[in-house]
Amino acid sequence: MIVVGSCVPSAIYVKKKVAACHNVGISSTVHEIDKIATTQELIDKITTLNQDDQVHGILVQLPLPDHINRDAVLQHIAPCKDVDGLTVYNLGHIMTDTSGIKPCTPQGCLQLIHSVIPNLKGLHAVIVGKSTLVGNPIGQLLLHQHATVTYTHSHTKNLKHLTRQADILVVATGVAHLIGEDHIKPGVVIIDVGISRDGKTGKILGDVDFEAVSQKAKAITPVPGGVGPMTVANLLLNTVKCMKIQS
Ligand code: GUN
């Protein structure tokens, strides 16, 4: 795992990933890189890890500082060691619904959805947020399950009109409590990927107002403790997949 700078949420996530690896017997190393590092220095680090037979998986914790070219860094990870599934090669596999390493969070979201709705055929899935890390790939995964997918994002007009039609609502924006009771229809299954901290109370908040919607929804993931642990579990799964590809 490569961590650049000292972003507090990243440090917490990485600690959880290290502990999870330890629990299942995967050895992990955290490479802490100074925040003033250059894009080239990160690429050099990745090149070294790509060539190291003892390393089966490489993860660059996001976000990276603004001066770093995130794409240039991520695309240097060898696809067979890309445990986060963020290289163009692995994202391409998502487009074509072929085997490959899938990004951990969308994969975890789909598993959570399947645990309450085994058959997604014809259901309307509305995605809020179009990031490469979550929103974009989860829409593709749902499409391959024959759901009807609507992507919405910060430029979408009349968000409520669309979210109210959702049988499945996946929210990944980082905007605390963006989705309230009047954004949903009864019986919807909600996956809340958002995680932010209330500046006043210090409380961890999701993108969905859990208290307001939980009576109306069929199922909803809590924040924290919902999607996060699934992301970590899928990181372990992807690491084993990568190891098998390489052996
Ligand atoms: N930052 C927040 N979530 C993730 C993730 O799933 N992978 C990486 N690399 N960084 C993240």
PDB file of C-alpha atoms and ligand atoms in Angstrom:
ATOM      1  CA  MET A   1       0.000   0.000   0.000  1.00  0.00           C
ATOM      2  CA  ILE A   2       1.319   3.376  -0.967  1.00  0.00           C
ATOM      3  CA  VAL A   3       0.149   6.329   1.105  1.00  0.00           C
ATOM      4  CA  VAL A   4       1.181   9.831   0.139  1.00  0.00           C
ATOM      5  CA  GLY A   5       1.106  12.557   2.792  1.00  0.00           C
ATOM      6  CA  SER A   6      -0.851  12.414   6.033  1.00  0.00           C
ATOM      7  CA  CYS A   7      -4.550  12.544   5.191  1.00  0.00           C
ATOM      8  CA  VAL A   8      -6.397  11.425   8.355  1.00  0.00           C
ATOM      9  CA  PRO A   9      -9.217   9.394   6.705  1.00  0.00           C
ATOM     10  CA  SER A  10      -6.660   7.636   4.463  1.00  0.00           C
ATOM     11  CA  ALA A  11      -4.570   6.708   7.503  1.00  0.00           C
ATOM     12  CA  ILE A  12      -7.676   5.175   9.137  1.00  0.00           C
ATOM     13  CA  TYR A  13      -8.621   3.204   5.998  1.00  0.00           C
ATOM     14  CA  VAL A  14      -5.085   1.919   5.551  1.00  0.00           C
ATOM     15  CA  LYS A  15      -4.917   0.810   9.181  1.00  0.00           C
ATOM     16  CA  LYS A  16      -8.105  -1.210   8.642  1.00  0.00           C
ATOM     17  CA  LYS A  17      -6.684  -2.759   5.473  1.00  0.00           C
ATOM     18  CA  VAL A  18      -3.450  -3.703   7.252  1.00  0.00           C
ATOM     19  CA  ALA A  19      -5.405  -5.297  10.135  1.00  0.00           C
ATOM     20  CA  ALA A  20      -7.640  -7.216   7.704  1.00  0.00           C
ATOM     21  CA  CYS A  21      -4.604  -8.554   5.819  1.00  0.00           C
ATOM     22  CA  HIS A  22      -3.029  -9.615   9.087  1.00  0.00           C
ATOM     23  CA  ASN A  23      -6.225 -11.431  10.167  1.00  0.00           C
ATOM     24  CA  VAL A  24      -6.285 -13.614   7.064  1.00  0.00           C
ATOM     25  CA  GLY A  25      -2.537 -14.177   6.768  1.00  0.00           C
ATOM     26  CA  ILE A  26      -1.676 -11.780   3.932  1.00  0.00           C
ATOM     27  CA  SER A  27       1.512  -9.885   4.676  1.00  0.00           C
ATOM     28  CA  SER A  28       1.283  -6.187   3.896  1.00  0.00           C
ATOM     29  CA  THR A  29       3.687  -3.277   3.825  1.00  0.00           C
ATOM     30  CA  VAL A  30       2.706   0.379   3.969  1.00  0.00           C
ATOM     31  CA  HIS A  31       5.007   2.674   1.984  1.00  0.00           C
ATOM     32  CA  GLU A  32       4.554   6.132   3.490  1.00  0.00           C
ATOM     33  CA  ILE A  33       5.654   8.725   0.950  1.00  0.00           C
ATOM     34  CA  ASP A  34       6.246  12.390   1.711  1.00  0.00           C
ATOM     35  CA  LYS A  35       3.481  14.695   0.453  1.00  0.00           C
ATOM     36  CA  ILE A  36       6.000  16.667  -1.609  1.00  0.00           C
ATOM     37  CA  ALA A  37       6.882  13.581  -3.672  1.00  0.00           C
ATOM     38  CA  THR A  38       6.596  13.980  -7.441  1.00  0.00           C
ATOM     39  CA  THR A  39       4.523  11.953  -9.874  1.00  0.00           C
ATOM     40  CA  GLN A  40       7.753  10.450 -11.234  1.00  0.00           C
ATOM     41  CA  GLU A  41       8.893   9.361  -7.771  1.00  0.00           C
ATOM     42  CA  LEU A  42       5.601   7.524  -7.269  1.00  0.00           C
ATOM     43  CA  ILE A  43       5.872   5.914 -10.694  1.00  0.00           C
ATOM     44  CA  ASP A  44       9.409   4.763  -9.828  1.00  0.00           C
ATOM     45  CA  LYS A  45       8.135   3.239  -6.598  1.00  0.00           C
ATOM     46  CA  ILE A  46       5.399   1.389  -8.482  1.00  0.00           C
ATOM     47  CA  THR A  47       7.886   0.146 -11.080  1.00  0.00           C
ATOM     48  CA  THR A  48      10.022  -1.338  -8.298  1.00  0.00           C
ATOM     49  CA  LEU A  49       6.978  -3.061  -6.747  1.00  0.00           C
ATOM     50  CA  ASN A  50       5.828  -4.310 -10.174  1.00  0.00           C
ATOM     51  CA  GLN A  51       9.186  -6.076 -10.542  1.00  0.00           C
ATOM     52  CA  ASP A  52       9.201  -7.555  -7.029  1.00  0.00           C
ATOM     53  CA  ASP A  53       8.124 -11.243  -7.094  1.00  0.00           C
ATOM     54  CA  GLN A  54       7.283 -11.078  -3.399  1.00  0.00           C
ATOM     55  CA  VAL A  55       4.571  -8.480  -4.058  1.00  0.00           C
ATOM     56  CA  HIS A  56       1.280  -9.765  -5.463  1.00  0.00           C
ATOM     57  CA  GLY A  57      -0.817  -6.632  -5.013  1.00  0.00           C
ATOM     58  CA  ILE A  58      -0.256  -2.881  -5.181  1.00  0.00           C
ATOM     59  CA  LEU A  59      -2.698  -0.294  -3.877  1.00  0.00           C
ATOM     60  CA  VAL A  60      -2.265   3.486  -4.048  1.00  0.00           C
ATOM     61  CA  GLN A  61      -4.492   5.012  -1.387  1.00  0.00           C
ATOM     62  CA  LEU A  62      -6.626   7.848  -2.751  1.00  0.00           C
ATOM     63  CA  PRO A  63      -6.948  10.775  -2.765  1.00  0.00           C
ATOM     64  CA  LEU A  64      -3.472  11.832  -3.842  1.00  0.00           C
ATOM     65  CA  PRO A  65      -2.216  15.410  -3.333  1.00  0.00           C
ATOM     66  CA  ASP A  66      -3.370  17.796  -6.103  1.00  0.00           C
ATOM     67  CA  HIS A  67       0.080  18.179  -7.690  1.00  0.00           C
ATOM     68  CA  ILE A  68       0.279  14.434  -8.443  1.00  0.00           C
ATOM     69  CA  ASN A  69      -1.030  13.134 -11.766  1.00  0.00           C
ATOM     70  CA  ARG A  70      -3.320  10.444 -10.362  1.00  0.00           C
ATOM     71  CA  ASP A  71      -3.960   8.723 -13.675  1.00  0.00           C
ATOM     72  CA  ALA A  72      -0.283   8.562 -14.599  1.00  0.00           C
ATOM     73  CA  VAL A  73       0.418   6.914 -11.238  1.00  0.00           C
ATOM     74  CA  LEU A  74      -2.475   4.416 -11.263  1.00  0.00           C
ATOM     75  CA  GLN A  75      -1.889   3.369 -14.868  1.00  0.00           C
ATOM     76  CA  HIS A  76       1.663   2.306 -14.035  1.00  0.00           C
ATOM     77  CA  ILE A  77       0.424  -0.469 -11.756  1.00  0.00           C
ATOM     78  CA  ALA A  78       0.803  -3.837 -13.496  1.00  0.00           C
ATOM     79  CA  PRO A  79      -2.818  -4.972 -14.171  1.00  0.00           C
ATOM     80  CA  CYS A  80      -2.075  -8.382 -12.604  1.00  0.00           C
ATOM     81  CA  LYS A  81      -1.120  -6.600  -9.329  1.00  0.00           C
ATOM     82  CA  ASP A  82      -3.930  -4.034  -9.494  1.00  0.00           C
ATOM     83  CA  VAL A  83      -5.857  -5.109  -6.363  1.00  0.00           C
ATOM     84  CA  ASP A  84      -7.995  -1.946  -6.561  1.00  0.00           C
ATOM     85  CA  GLY A  85      -9.081  -2.657 -10.160  1.00  0.00           C
ATOM     86  CA  LEU A  86      -8.423   0.920 -11.233  1.00  0.00           C
ATOM     87  CA  THR A  87      -6.151   0.397 -14.221  1.00  0.00           C
ATOM     88  CA  VAL A  88      -7.686   0.996 -17.641  1.00  0.00           C
ATOM     89  CA  TYR A  89      -7.120  -2.705 -18.364  1.00  0.00           C
ATOM     90  CA  ASN A  90      -9.247  -3.859 -15.426  1.00  0.00           C
ATOM     91  CA  LEU A  91     -11.845  -1.107 -15.861  1.00  0.00           C
ATOM     92  CA  GLY A  92     -12.095  -2.223 -19.492  1.00  0.00           C
ATOM     93  CA  HIS A  93     -13.027  -5.706 -18.261  1.00  0.00           C
ATOM     94  CA  ILE A  94     -15.942  -4.139 -16.393  1.00  0.00           C
ATOM     95  CA  MET A  95     -17.203  -2.537 -19.612  1.00  0.00           C
ATOM     96  CA  THR A  96     -17.085  -5.853 -21.447  1.00  0.00           C
ATOM     97  CA  ASP A  97     -18.326  -7.974 -18.511  1.00  0.00           C
ATOM     98  CA  THR A  98     -15.323 -10.258 -18.748  1.00  0.00           C
ATOM     99  CA  SER A  99     -13.013 -11.548 -16.016  1.00  0.00           C
ATOM    100  CA  GLY A 100     -10.605  -9.100 -14.441  1.00  0.00           C
ATOM    101  CA  ILE A 101     -10.061  -7.381 -11.130  1.00  0.00           C
ATOM    102  CA  LYS A 102     -13.102  -5.293 -10.168  1.00  0.00           C
ATOM    103  CA  PRO A 103     -12.803  -2.180  -7.988  1.00  0.00           C
ATOM    104  CA  CYS A 104     -13.387  -3.161  -4.349  1.00  0.00           C
ATOM    105  CA  THR A 105     -16.174  -0.752  -3.388  1.00  0.00           C
ATOM    106  CA  PRO A 106     -18.500  -1.351  -6.380  1.00  0.00           C
ATOM    107  CA  GLN A 107     -17.945  -5.094  -6.026  1.00  0.00           C
ATOM    108  CA  GLY A 108     -18.911  -4.836  -2.345  1.00  0.00           C
ATOM    109  CA  CYS A 109     -21.981  -2.721  -3.190  1.00  0.00           C
ATOM    110  CA  LEU A 110     -23.199  -5.366  -5.638  1.00  0.00           C
ATOM    111  CA  GLN A 111     -22.737  -8.122  -3.046  1.00  0.00           C
ATOM    112  CA  LEU A 112     -24.769  -6.101  -0.532  1.00  0.00           C
ATOM    113  CA  ILE A 113     -27.544  -5.500  -3.092  1.00  0.00           C
ATOM    114  CA  HIS A 114     -27.604  -9.182  -4.032  1.00  0.00           C
ATOM    115  CA  SER A 115     -27.969 -10.145  -0.366  1.00  0.00           C
ATOM    116  CA  VAL A 116     -31.450  -8.561  -0.340  1.00  0.00           C
ATOM    117  CA  ILE A 117     -32.419  -8.732  -4.056  1.00  0.00           C
ATOM    118  CA  PRO A 118     -30.995 -11.831  -5.750  1.00  0.00           C
ATOM    119  CA  ASN A 119     -32.492 -11.018  -9.161  1.00  0.00           C
ATOM    120  CA  LEU A 120     -31.996  -7.461 -10.437  1.00  0.00           C
ATOM    121  CA  LYS A 121     -33.533  -7.978 -13.901  1.00  0.00           C
ATOM    122  CA  GLY A 122     -35.587  -4.981 -14.979  1.00  0.00           C
ATOM    123  CA  LEU A 123     -35.213  -3.105 -11.688  1.00  0.00           C
ATOM    124  CA  HIS A 124     -34.407   0.581 -11.845  1.00  0.00           C
ATOM    125  CA  ALA A 125     -31.028   1.389 -10.268  1.00  0.00           C
ATOM    126  CA  VAL A 126     -30.230   5.057  -9.783  1.00  0.00           C
ATOM    127  CA  ILE A 127     -26.603   5.984  -9.099  1.00  0.00           C
ATOM    128  CA  VAL A 128     -25.782   9.340  -7.524  1.00  0.00           C
ATOM    129  CA  GLY A 129     -22.151  10.246  -8.286  1.00  0.00           C
ATOM    130  CA  LYS A 130     -20.068   9.284 -11.302  1.00  0.00           C
ATOM    131  CA  SER A 131     -16.572   8.751  -9.907  1.00  0.00           C
ATOM    132  CA  THR A 132     -14.192   6.202 -11.442  1.00  0.00           C
ATOM    133  CA  LEU A 133     -13.756   4.674  -7.986  1.00  0.00           C
ATOM    134  CA  VAL A 134     -17.440   3.943  -7.342  1.00  0.00           C
ATOM    135  CA  GLY A 135     -20.306   5.563  -9.282  1.00  0.00           C
ATOM    136  CA  ASN A 136     -19.223   4.764 -12.805  1.00  0.00           C
ATOM    137  CA  PRO A 137     -18.238   1.088 -12.262  1.00  0.00           C
ATOM    138  CA  ILE A 138     -21.195   0.200  -9.999  1.00  0.00           C
ATOM    139  CA  GLY A 139     -23.523   1.346 -12.798  1.00  0.00           C
ATOM    140  CA  GLN A 140     -21.765  -1.005 -15.210  1.00  0.00           C
ATOM    141  CA  LEU A 141     -21.956  -3.927 -12.778  1.00  0.00           C
ATOM    142  CA  LEU A 142     -25.694  -3.340 -12.289  1.00  0.00           C
ATOM    143  CA  LEU A 143     -26.228  -3.058 -16.033  1.00  0.00           C
ATOM    144  CA  HIS A 144     -24.634  -6.477 -16.487  1.00  0.00           C
ATOM    145  CA  GLN A 145     -27.202  -7.782 -13.985  1.00  0.00           C
ATOM    146  CA  HIS A 146     -29.896  -6.461 -16.373  1.00  0.00           C
ATOM    147  CA  ALA A 147     -30.971  -3.579 -14.179  1.00  0.00           C
ATOM    148  CA  THR A 148     -32.066  -0.352 -15.869  1.00  0.00           C
ATOM    149  CA  VAL A 149     -29.419   2.146 -14.801  1.00  0.00           C
ATOM    150  CA  THR A 150     -29.688   5.920 -14.462  1.00  0.00           C
ATOM    151  CA  TYR A 151     -26.558   7.900 -13.632  1.00  0.00           C
ATOM    152  CA  THR A 152     -27.010  11.175 -11.775  1.00  0.00           C
ATOM    153  CA  HIS A 153     -24.383  13.612 -10.500  1.00  0.00           C
ATOM    154  CA  SER A 154     -23.774  17.176  -9.346  1.00  0.00           C
ATOM    155  CA  HIS A 155     -24.979  18.641 -12.686  1.00  0.00           C
ATOM    156  CA  THR A 156     -28.171  16.588 -12.806  1.00  0.00           C
ATOM    157  CA  LYS A 157     -31.349  18.632 -12.947  1.00  0.00           C
ATOM    158  CA  ASN A 158     -34.176  17.680 -10.602  1.00  0.00           C
ATOM    159  CA  LEU A 159     -32.313  14.925  -8.769  1.00  0.00           C
ATOM    160  CA  LYS A 160     -35.331  14.047  -6.624  1.00  0.00           C
ATOM    161  CA  HIS A 161     -37.466  13.301  -9.670  1.00  0.00           C
ATOM    162  CA  LEU A 162     -34.971  10.562 -10.627  1.00  0.00           C
ATOM    163  CA  THR A 163     -34.060   9.185  -7.194  1.00  0.00           C
ATOM    164  CA  ARG A 164     -37.771   8.765  -6.381  1.00  0.00           C
ATOM    165  CA  GLN A 165     -38.017   6.251  -9.233  1.00  0.00           C
ATOM    166  CA  ALA A 166     -35.234   4.036  -7.865  1.00  0.00           C
ATOM    167  CA  ASP A 167     -35.759   0.431  -6.779  1.00  0.00           C
ATOM    168  CA  ILE A 168     -32.041   0.463  -5.925  1.00  0.00           C
ATOM    169  CA  LEU A 169     -30.299   3.692  -4.959  1.00  0.00           C
ATOM    170  CA  VAL A 170     -26.498   3.878  -4.744  1.00  0.00           C
ATOM    171  CA  VAL A 171     -25.189   7.180  -3.391  1.00  0.00           C
ATOM    172  CA  ALA A 172     -21.486   8.034  -3.605  1.00  0.00           C
ATOM    173  CA  THR A 173     -20.991  11.795  -3.505  1.00  0.00           C
ATOM    174  CA  GLY A 174     -19.329  12.734  -0.203  1.00  0.00           C
ATOM    175  CA  VAL A 175     -22.099  15.298   0.413  1.00  0.00           C
ATOM    176  CA  ALA A 176     -23.424  14.596   3.905  1.00  0.00           C
ATOM    177  CA  HIS A 177     -27.166  13.847   4.086  1.00  0.00           C
ATOM    178  CA  LEU A 178     -27.759  14.777   0.443  1.00  0.00           C
ATOM    179  CA  ILE A 179     -30.567  12.212   0.278  1.00  0.00           C
ATOM    180  CA  GLY A 180     -33.551  12.657   2.578  1.00  0.00           C
ATOM    181  CA  GLU A 181     -36.975  11.098   3.043  1.00  0.00           C
ATOM    182  CA  ASP A 182     -38.518  12.936   0.102  1.00  0.00           C
ATOM    183  CA  HIS A 183     -35.847  11.628  -2.324  1.00  0.00           C
ATOM    184  CA  ILE A 184     -36.976   8.011  -2.132  1.00  0.00           C
ATOM    185  CA  LYS A 185     -39.935   5.768  -2.788  1.00  0.00           C
ATOM    186  CA  PRO A 186     -41.087   3.159  -0.242  1.00  0.00           C
ATOM    187  CA  GLY A 187     -39.314  -0.190  -0.458  1.00  0.00           C
ATOM    188  CA  VAL A 188     -36.115   1.055  -2.085  1.00  0.00           C
ATOM    189  CA  VAL A 189     -32.798  -0.642  -1.288  1.00  0.00           C
ATOM    190  CA  ILE A 190     -30.182   2.005  -0.492  1.00  0.00           C
ATOM    191  CA  ILE A 191     -26.405   1.681  -0.557  1.00  0.00           C
ATOM    192  CA  ASP A 192     -24.718   4.653   1.088  1.00  0.00           C
ATOM    193  CA  VAL A 193     -21.070   4.897   0.038  1.00  0.00           C
ATOM    194  CA  GLY A 194     -20.556   8.425   1.392  1.00  0.00           C
ATOM    195  CA  ILE A 195     -18.489   9.136   4.440  1.00  0.00           C
ATOM    196  CA  SER A 196     -17.792  12.567   5.839  1.00  0.00           C
ATOM    197  CA  ARG A 197     -17.309  14.161   9.225  1.00  0.00           C
ATOM    198  CA  ASP A 198     -19.635  16.783  10.682  1.00  0.00           C
ATOM    199  CA  GLY A 199     -17.461  19.871  11.245  1.00  0.00           C
ATOM    200  CA  LYS A 200     -19.345  20.790  14.474  1.00  0.00           C
ATOM    201  CA  THR A 201     -20.076  17.480  16.196  1.00  0.00           C
ATOM    202  CA  GLY A 202     -17.254  15.386  14.721  1.00  0.00           C
ATOM    203  CA  LYS A 203     -19.857  12.694  13.917  1.00  0.00           C
ATOM    204  CA  ILE A 204     -19.312  10.434  10.866  1.00  0.00           C
ATOM    205  CA  LEU A 205     -22.105  11.031   8.350  1.00  0.00           C
ATOM    206  CA  GLY A 206     -23.229   9.253   5.208  1.00  0.00           C
ATOM    207  CA  ASP A 207     -24.686  10.792   2.039  1.00  0.00           C
ATOM    208  CA  VAL A 208     -28.105   9.552   3.145  1.00  0.00           C
ATOM    209  CA  ASP A 209     -30.026  10.787   6.184  1.00  0.00           C
ATOM    210  CA  PHE A 210     -30.323   7.323   7.748  1.00  0.00           C
ATOM    211  CA  GLU A 211     -32.812   8.283  10.484  1.00  0.00           C
ATOM    212  CA  ALA A 212     -35.118  10.006   8.003  1.00  0.00           C
ATOM    213  CA  VAL A 213     -35.223   7.236   5.393  1.00  0.00           C
ATOM    214  CA  SER A 214     -34.753   3.997   7.342  1.00  0.00           C
ATOM    215  CA  GLN A 215     -38.490   3.437   8.000  1.00  0.00           C
ATOM    216  CA  LYS A 216     -39.389   3.952   4.341  1.00  0.00           C
ATOM    217  CA  ALA A 217     -36.558   1.954   2.721  1.00  0.00           C
ATOM    218  CA  LYS A 218     -36.568  -1.840   2.446  1.00  0.00           C
ATOM    219  CA  ALA A 219     -32.885  -1.929   3.357  1.00  0.00           C
ATOM    220  CA  ILE A 220     -30.127   0.618   3.881  1.00  0.00           C
ATOM    221  CA  THR A 221     -26.430   0.345   4.693  1.00  0.00           C
ATOM    222  CA  PRO A 222     -25.253   2.212   7.813  1.00  0.00           C
ATOM    223  CA  VAL A 223     -22.330   4.662   7.846  1.00  0.00           C
ATOM    224  CA  PRO A 224     -19.902   3.718   9.238  1.00  0.00           C
ATOM    225  CA  GLY A 225     -19.997  -0.081   9.149  1.00  0.00           C
ATOM    226  CA  GLY A 226     -21.844  -0.735   5.883  1.00  0.00           C
ATOM    227  CA  VAL A 227     -19.948  -0.435   2.620  1.00  0.00           C
ATOM    228  CA  GLY A 228     -16.524   0.151   4.257  1.00  0.00           C
ATOM    229  CA  PRO A 229     -16.023  -3.391   5.598  1.00  0.00           C
ATOM    230  CA  MET A 230     -17.204  -4.812   2.242  1.00  0.00           C
ATOM    231  CA  THR A 231     -14.545  -2.739   0.459  1.00  0.00           C
ATOM    232  CA  VAL A 232     -11.878  -4.169   2.730  1.00  0.00           C
ATOM    233  CA  ALA A 233     -13.184  -7.734   2.301  1.00  0.00           C
ATOM    234  CA  ASN A 234     -13.037  -7.327  -1.480  1.00  0.00           C
ATOM    235  CA  LEU A 235      -9.523  -5.984  -1.278  1.00  0.00           C
ATOM    236  CA  LEU A 236      -8.519  -9.276   0.357  1.00  0.00           C
ATOM    237  CA  LEU A 237     -10.424 -11.225  -2.291  1.00  0.00           C
ATOM    238  CA  ASN A 238      -8.772  -9.262  -5.102  1.00  0.00           C
ATOM    239  CA  THR A 239      -5.344  -9.799  -3.541  1.00  0.00           C
ATOM    240  CA  VAL A 240      -5.865 -13.565  -3.592  1.00  0.00           C
ATOM    241  CA  LYS A 241      -7.133 -13.338  -7.210  1.00  0.00           C
ATOM    242  CA  CYS A 242      -4.028 -11.361  -8.191  1.00  0.00           C
ATOM    243  CA  MET A 243      -1.776 -13.868  -6.457  1.00  0.00           C
ATOM    244  CA  LYS A 244      -3.442 -16.699  -8.403  1.00  0.00           C
ATOM    245  CA  ILE A 245      -3.078 -14.840 -11.717  1.00  0.00           C
ATOM    246  CA  GLN A 246       0.653 -14.475 -11.030  1.00  0.00           C
ATOM    247  CA  SER A 247       1.357 -18.032  -9.905  1.00  0.00           C
TER     248      SER A 247
HETATM  249  N1  GUN B   1      -9.916   5.942  -0.972  1.00  0.00           N
HETATM  250  C1  GUN B   1     -11.201   5.732  -0.616  1.00  0.00           C
HETATM  251  N2  GUN B   1     -11.634   4.527  -1.051  1.00  0.00           N
HETATM  252  C2  GUN B   1     -10.605   3.951  -1.697  1.00  0.00           C
HETATM  253  C3  GUN B   1     -10.430   2.698  -2.365  1.00  0.00           C
HETATM  254  O1  GUN B   1     -11.323   1.853  -2.466  1.00  0.00           O
HETATM  255  N3  GUN B   1      -9.209   2.498  -2.908  1.00  0.00           N
HETATM  256  C4  GUN B   1      -8.203   3.415  -2.822  1.00  0.00           C
HETATM  257  N4  GUN B   1      -7.048   3.121  -3.392  1.00  0.00           N
HETATM  258  N5  GUN B   1      -8.337   4.576  -2.226  1.00  0.00           N
HETATM  259  C5  GUN B   1      -9.531   4.845  -1.654  1.00  0.00           C
END
